[in-house]
Coordinates of C-alpha atoms in Angstrom, one line a residue:
M1 CA 0.0 0.0 0.0
K2 CA 1.3 3.4 -1.0
K3 CA 2.3 5.8 1.8
Y4 CA 1.4 9.3 0.6
A5 CA 3.5 12.3 1.8
K6 CA 1.7 14.9 3.9
D7 CA 4.5 17.6 3.6
Y8 CA 5.5 18.5 0.1
T9 CA 5.9 21.7 -2.0
L10 CA 3.9 22.6 -5.1
N11 CA 7.0 22.1 -7.2
E12 CA 7.5 18.6 -5.8
L13 CA 3.9 17.8 -6.8
L14 CA 4.7 19.2 -10.3
V15 CA 7.8 17.0 -10.6
V16 CA 6.0 13.8 -9.4
T17 CA 3.0 14.4 -11.7
T18 CA 5.3 15.0 -14.7
A19 CA 7.4 11.8 -13.8
K20 CA 4.2 9.7 -13.9
V21 CA 3.6 10.7 -17.5
I22 CA 7.0 9.3 -18.6
H23 CA 6.8 5.7 -19.9
D24 CA 9.4 3.0 -19.6
Y25 CA 11.7 2.5 -22.7
E26 CA 11.0 6.0 -24.0
T27 CA 13.7 8.3 -25.3
L28 CA 13.0 11.9 -24.2
I29 CA 14.6 15.3 -24.2
A30 CA 14.4 17.3 -21.0
G31 CA 15.5 20.7 -20.0
V32 CA 17.3 21.5 -16.7
G33 CA 15.1 21.9 -13.7
I34 CA 11.7 20.3 -13.2
P35 CA 12.0 18.3 -16.4
T36 CA 15.3 16.6 -15.6
L37 CA 14.2 16.0 -12.0
A38 CA 11.1 14.3 -13.3
A39 CA 13.1 12.2 -15.7
S40 CA 15.5 11.2 -12.9
L41 CA 12.6 10.3 -10.6
A42 CA 10.9 8.2 -13.3
G43 CA 14.1 6.5 -14.1
I44 CA 14.6 5.5 -10.5
T45 CA 11.0 4.4 -9.8
H46 CA 8.8 3.0 -12.6
A47 CA 10.7 3.7 -15.9
Q48 CA 14.2 2.4 -15.4
N49 CA 14.9 1.8 -19.1
I50 CA 14.3 5.4 -20.3
V51 CA 16.9 7.2 -22.3
V52 CA 17.3 10.9 -21.3
T53 CA 18.9 13.4 -23.7
T54 CA 19.6 17.1 -23.3
E55 CA 19.7 20.1 -25.6
W56 CA 23.4 20.3 -24.9
G57 CA 23.8 17.0 -26.7
T58 CA 24.3 14.4 -24.0
V59 CA 22.7 11.0 -23.5
N60 CA 21.8 9.7 -20.0
P61 CA 23.9 12.0 -17.8
N62 CA 24.2 10.8 -14.2
P63 CA 25.7 13.7 -12.3
R64 CA 26.6 13.7 -8.5
R65 CA 25.2 17.2 -8.0
L66 CA 22.3 19.3 -9.3
M67 CA 22.6 20.8 -12.8
F68 CA 22.6 24.6 -13.0
S69 CA 22.0 24.9 -16.8
V70 CA 22.2 23.0 -20.0
T71 CA 25.8 24.1 -20.4
D72 CA 26.8 23.1 -16.8
T73 CA 29.6 20.5 -16.7
T74 CA 27.4 18.2 -14.8
V75 CA 25.3 17.7 -18.0
N76 CA 28.2 15.6 -19.3
E77 CA 29.0 13.8 -16.0
R78 CA 28.9 10.0 -16.3
A79 CA 26.9 10.3 -19.6
V80 CA 26.5 7.3 -21.8
A81 CA 27.4 9.4 -24.9
L82 CA 28.2 13.0 -25.9
P83 CA 27.0 13.2 -29.6
G84 CA 26.3 16.9 -29.5
S85 CA 23.1 19.0 -29.8
Q86 CA 23.0 18.8 -33.6
V87 CA 22.8 15.0 -33.5
I88 CA 20.1 15.1 -30.8
M89 CA 18.0 17.6 -32.7
N90 CA 18.5 15.7 -36.0
D91 CA 17.3 12.5 -34.3
M92 CA 14.3 14.3 -32.9
Q93 CA 13.4 15.7 -36.4
N94 CA 13.7 12.2 -37.8
G95 CA 11.2 10.9 -35.3
R96 CA 13.5 9.1 -32.9
L97 CA 12.5 11.0 -29.7
D98 CA 9.3 9.9 -28.0
L99 CA 8.8 12.7 -25.5
G100 CA 9.7 16.3 -24.9
V101 CA 9.1 18.5 -21.9
I102 CA 8.6 22.2 -22.3
G103 CA 7.2 25.3 -20.5
G104 CA 6.5 28.9 -21.1
A105 CA 4.7 32.1 -20.1
Q106 CA 1.4 31.5 -21.9
V107 CA -0.6 28.5 -23.2
D108 CA -4.0 28.5 -25.0
R109 CA -6.8 26.0 -25.5
Y110 CA -4.9 24.3 -28.3
G111 CA -1.7 23.9 -26.4
N112 CA 0.2 26.6 -28.3
V113 CA 3.0 28.0 -26.0
N114 CA 4.5 31.5 -25.9
S115 CA 7.9 32.0 -24.4
T116 CA 8.9 35.0 -26.6
M117 CA 7.0 38.1 -25.8
I118 CA 4.0 39.6 -23.8
L119 CA 1.9 42.3 -25.4
D120 CA 0.2 45.2 -23.7
R121 CA -3.5 44.4 -23.5
E122 CA -4.5 48.0 -24.1
T123 CA -2.1 49.2 -26.8
G124 CA -1.2 45.9 -28.5
G125 CA 2.5 47.0 -28.3
L126 CA 5.4 45.1 -26.7
K127 CA 5.2 44.9 -22.9
T128 CA 7.8 42.3 -22.0
M129 CA 10.5 40.3 -23.9
L130 CA 11.0 36.7 -22.7
P131 CA 13.9 34.3 -23.1
G132 CA 12.6 32.8 -26.4
S133 CA 12.4 29.3 -27.8
G134 CA 15.8 27.7 -27.1
G135 CA 15.0 24.1 -28.2
A136 CA 11.3 24.3 -27.3
N137 CA 10.1 24.9 -30.8
D138 CA 12.0 21.9 -32.2
I139 CA 10.6 19.8 -29.4
A140 CA 7.0 20.9 -29.8
T141 CA 7.2 20.4 -33.6
S142 CA 9.0 17.1 -33.8
A143 CA 8.7 15.0 -30.6
K144 CA 6.1 12.2 -30.7
R145 CA 4.4 13.7 -27.7
T146 CA 4.9 16.7 -25.5
I147 CA 4.4 17.6 -21.8
I148 CA 3.8 21.3 -21.1
I149 CA 4.5 22.6 -17.6
M150 CA 2.9 25.8 -16.4
R151 CA 3.4 27.2 -12.9
S152 CA 0.0 29.1 -12.8
T153 CA -3.3 28.5 -14.4
R154 CA -4.6 32.0 -13.7
R155 CA -1.7 33.9 -15.2
C156 CA -0.6 31.5 -17.9
F157 CA -3.8 30.3 -19.5
V158 CA -5.0 32.7 -22.2
E159 CA -7.6 32.7 -24.9
K160 CA -4.9 33.2 -27.6
V161 CA -1.2 33.4 -27.0
D162 CA 0.5 36.6 -27.9
Y163 CA 3.1 34.7 -30.0
I164 CA 3.4 31.1 -30.9
T165 CA 6.9 30.1 -29.8
S166 CA 6.1 26.3 -29.6
P167 CA 3.2 25.0 -31.7
G168 CA 0.5 22.9 -30.1
Y169 CA -2.5 22.1 -32.3
L170 CA -2.4 25.7 -33.7
D171 CA -6.1 26.5 -34.6
G172 CA -7.4 23.0 -34.1
P173 CA -7.8 19.7 -36.0
G174 CA -5.7 19.2 -39.1
C175 CA -3.4 22.2 -38.6
R176 CA -0.3 20.3 -37.6
E177 CA -0.7 18.0 -40.6
K178 CA -1.3 21.0 -42.9
Y179 CA 2.0 22.6 -42.0
G180 CA 3.9 19.3 -42.1
M181 CA 4.8 19.0 -38.4
P182 CA 6.1 15.4 -37.8
G183 CA 5.5 15.3 -34.1
G184 CA 2.2 14.3 -32.4
G185 CA 1.6 17.5 -30.4
P186 CA 1.0 18.1 -26.7
E187 CA -0.5 15.3 -24.6
I188 CA -0.8 17.0 -21.3
V189 CA -0.5 20.4 -19.5
I190 CA 0.5 20.3 -15.9
S191 CA -0.1 23.4 -13.9
A192 CA -0.1 24.6 -10.3
E193 CA -3.8 23.8 -10.0
G194 CA -4.4 20.6 -12.1
T195 CA -3.6 18.6 -15.2
F196 CA -5.2 19.1 -18.6
R197 CA -5.4 16.8 -21.6
F198 CA -6.6 17.2 -25.2
D199 CA -9.7 16.0 -26.9
P200 CA -8.5 13.6 -29.7
E201 CA -11.0 15.0 -32.1
A202 CA -11.4 18.7 -31.3
K203 CA -7.7 19.0 -30.1
E204 CA -9.0 21.3 -27.3
M205 CA -7.8 21.2 -23.7
Y206 CA -10.0 19.8 -21.0
L207 CA -9.5 19.4 -17.3
A208 CA -8.4 15.9 -16.3
T209 CA -7.4 16.2 -12.6
Y210 CA -7.4 18.9 -10.0
H211 CA -4.6 19.1 -7.4
P212 CA -5.3 18.6 -3.7
G213 CA -6.9 21.7 -2.1
V214 CA -8.3 23.0 -5.5
S215 CA -11.8 22.5 -6.8
V216 CA -13.0 22.1 -10.4
E217 CA -15.0 25.3 -10.1
E218 CA -12.0 27.3 -9.0
I219 CA -10.0 26.1 -12.0
R220 CA -12.8 26.8 -14.4
E221 CA -12.9 30.4 -13.1
M222 CA -9.1 30.8 -13.8
V223 CA -9.4 29.8 -17.4
P224 CA -10.6 32.5 -19.9
W225 CA -12.6 30.1 -22.1
D226 CA -15.4 27.6 -21.5
L227 CA -13.1 24.9 -20.2
K228 CA -14.5 21.4 -20.7
V229 CA -14.2 18.9 -17.8
S230 CA -13.6 15.2 -18.2
P231 CA -16.5 13.0 -17.0
D232 CA -13.9 11.0 -15.1
V233 CA -12.3 14.1 -13.5
R234 CA -10.6 13.2 -10.2
E235 CA -8.1 14.6 -7.7
T236 CA -4.4 14.4 -8.8
E237 CA -2.6 11.6 -7.0
P238 CA -0.3 13.1 -4.4
P239 CA 3.4 12.2 -4.0
T240 CA 4.4 9.2 -2.0
E241 CA 6.9 9.4 0.9
E242 CA 9.5 7.6 -1.2
E243 CA 9.1 10.0 -4.1
I244 CA 9.6 13.0 -1.8
E245 CA 12.6 11.4 -0.2
I246 CA 14.2 10.8 -3.6
L247 CA 13.5 14.4 -4.8
R248 CA 15.1 15.9 -1.7
L249 CA 18.2 13.8 -2.3
L250 CA 18.3 14.9 -5.9
D251 CA 17.7 18.6 -5.0
P252 CA 19.0 19.0 -1.4
S253 CA 19.1 22.8 -1.5
G254 CA 15.6 23.1 -2.9
M255 CA 16.9 24.9 -6.0
Y256 CA 14.0 23.7 -8.1
V257 CA 11.5 21.9 -5.8
G258 CA 11.8 24.4 -2.9
S259 CA 12.8 28.0 -2.3
G260 CA 16.5 27.6 -3.0
K261 CA 16.4 30.2 -5.8
K262 CA 15.6 32.9 -3.3
I263 CA 19.2 32.7 -2.0
L264 CA 20.4 34.2 -5.3
K265 CA 18.2 37.2 -4.8
E266 CA 19.2 38.1 -1.2
G267 CA 21.0 41.4 -1.0
E268 CA 22.1 43.6 -3.9
Q269 CA 24.4 41.0 -5.5
G270 CA 22.6 37.9 -4.3
N271 CA 24.2 35.5 -1.9
F272 CA 25.8 33.2 -4.4
G273 CA 28.4 32.0 -1.8
V274 CA 25.7 30.5 0.4
F275 CA 24.0 28.9 -2.6
L276 CA 27.3 27.4 -3.9
Q277 CA 28.1 26.0 -0.4
N278 CA 24.6 24.3 -0.5
M279 CA 25.6 22.7 -3.8
L280 CA 28.9 21.5 -2.4
D281 CA 27.2 20.1 0.6
S282 CA 25.0 18.1 -1.7
F283 CA 27.8 15.7 -2.7
E284 CA 27.6 13.6 0.4
P285 CA 23.9 12.9 0.3
M286 CA 24.1 12.4 -3.5
G287 CA 26.9 9.9 -2.9
R288 CA 24.6 7.9 -0.6
F289 CA 21.8 8.2 -3.1
V290 CA 23.9 6.9 -5.9
K291 CA 25.0 3.9 -3.9
R292 CA 21.4 3.2 -2.9
Y293 CA 19.8 3.4 -6.3
D294 CA 22.6 2.7 -8.8

């Protein structure tokens, strides 16, 4: 019988929920942060035969501390192969990658994602520039299926994205085929309030599960269109005690699943020394973790 955790953060719930969507024997591409943590958790628990690739061009890295970015040296540590980003992207465009995990600032009912710019609602002019696509457009276009992670339903779900950085189903049925996109499109959106899947015919998002402490009515009020609800809608399964234990060994300073990022914002320059010490202190628990699960 599963023992569910009573004390967990929202980000830990996002990681665990994402991990459960990953299937054994899949090849996936995951960005640093929640996606790589989810892939690691899946690989340790129920999907021990997955192959994880990164945009930097590594295959199955197995670092002994948390990754900072896709260019961090840990992305290469104990990797099975280092073919390079061009090879990974070529493989994805040729249909060899089963799953991609992306995020952004906005998502609409058809799963189109914007991570490029936010427009002013009154003037229509540019309000905020965002980091851009990175590899997300390639992933959304070519991966066989895509997981989209959004931190907030209220802020991130919009009637129409200001810019399509990463295509979902565009304007609905048949659009991906019309433009020759080889990938299958988004399968699920995981937000801070629930999970959303797509109708196989209409290609429109519907509510599949609601997270503990959130109601269906609250989620529908956050979404600016008439959100459909699955007849089998249920509460999202919470993390187990083992899953939380694993995550806190993988991310001991809470960089991605806790409040670790706040350390970088303390003071005028940020307290990077404290943050770096937290990372150095993670080697010992990660060493124990590797011995336990390798």
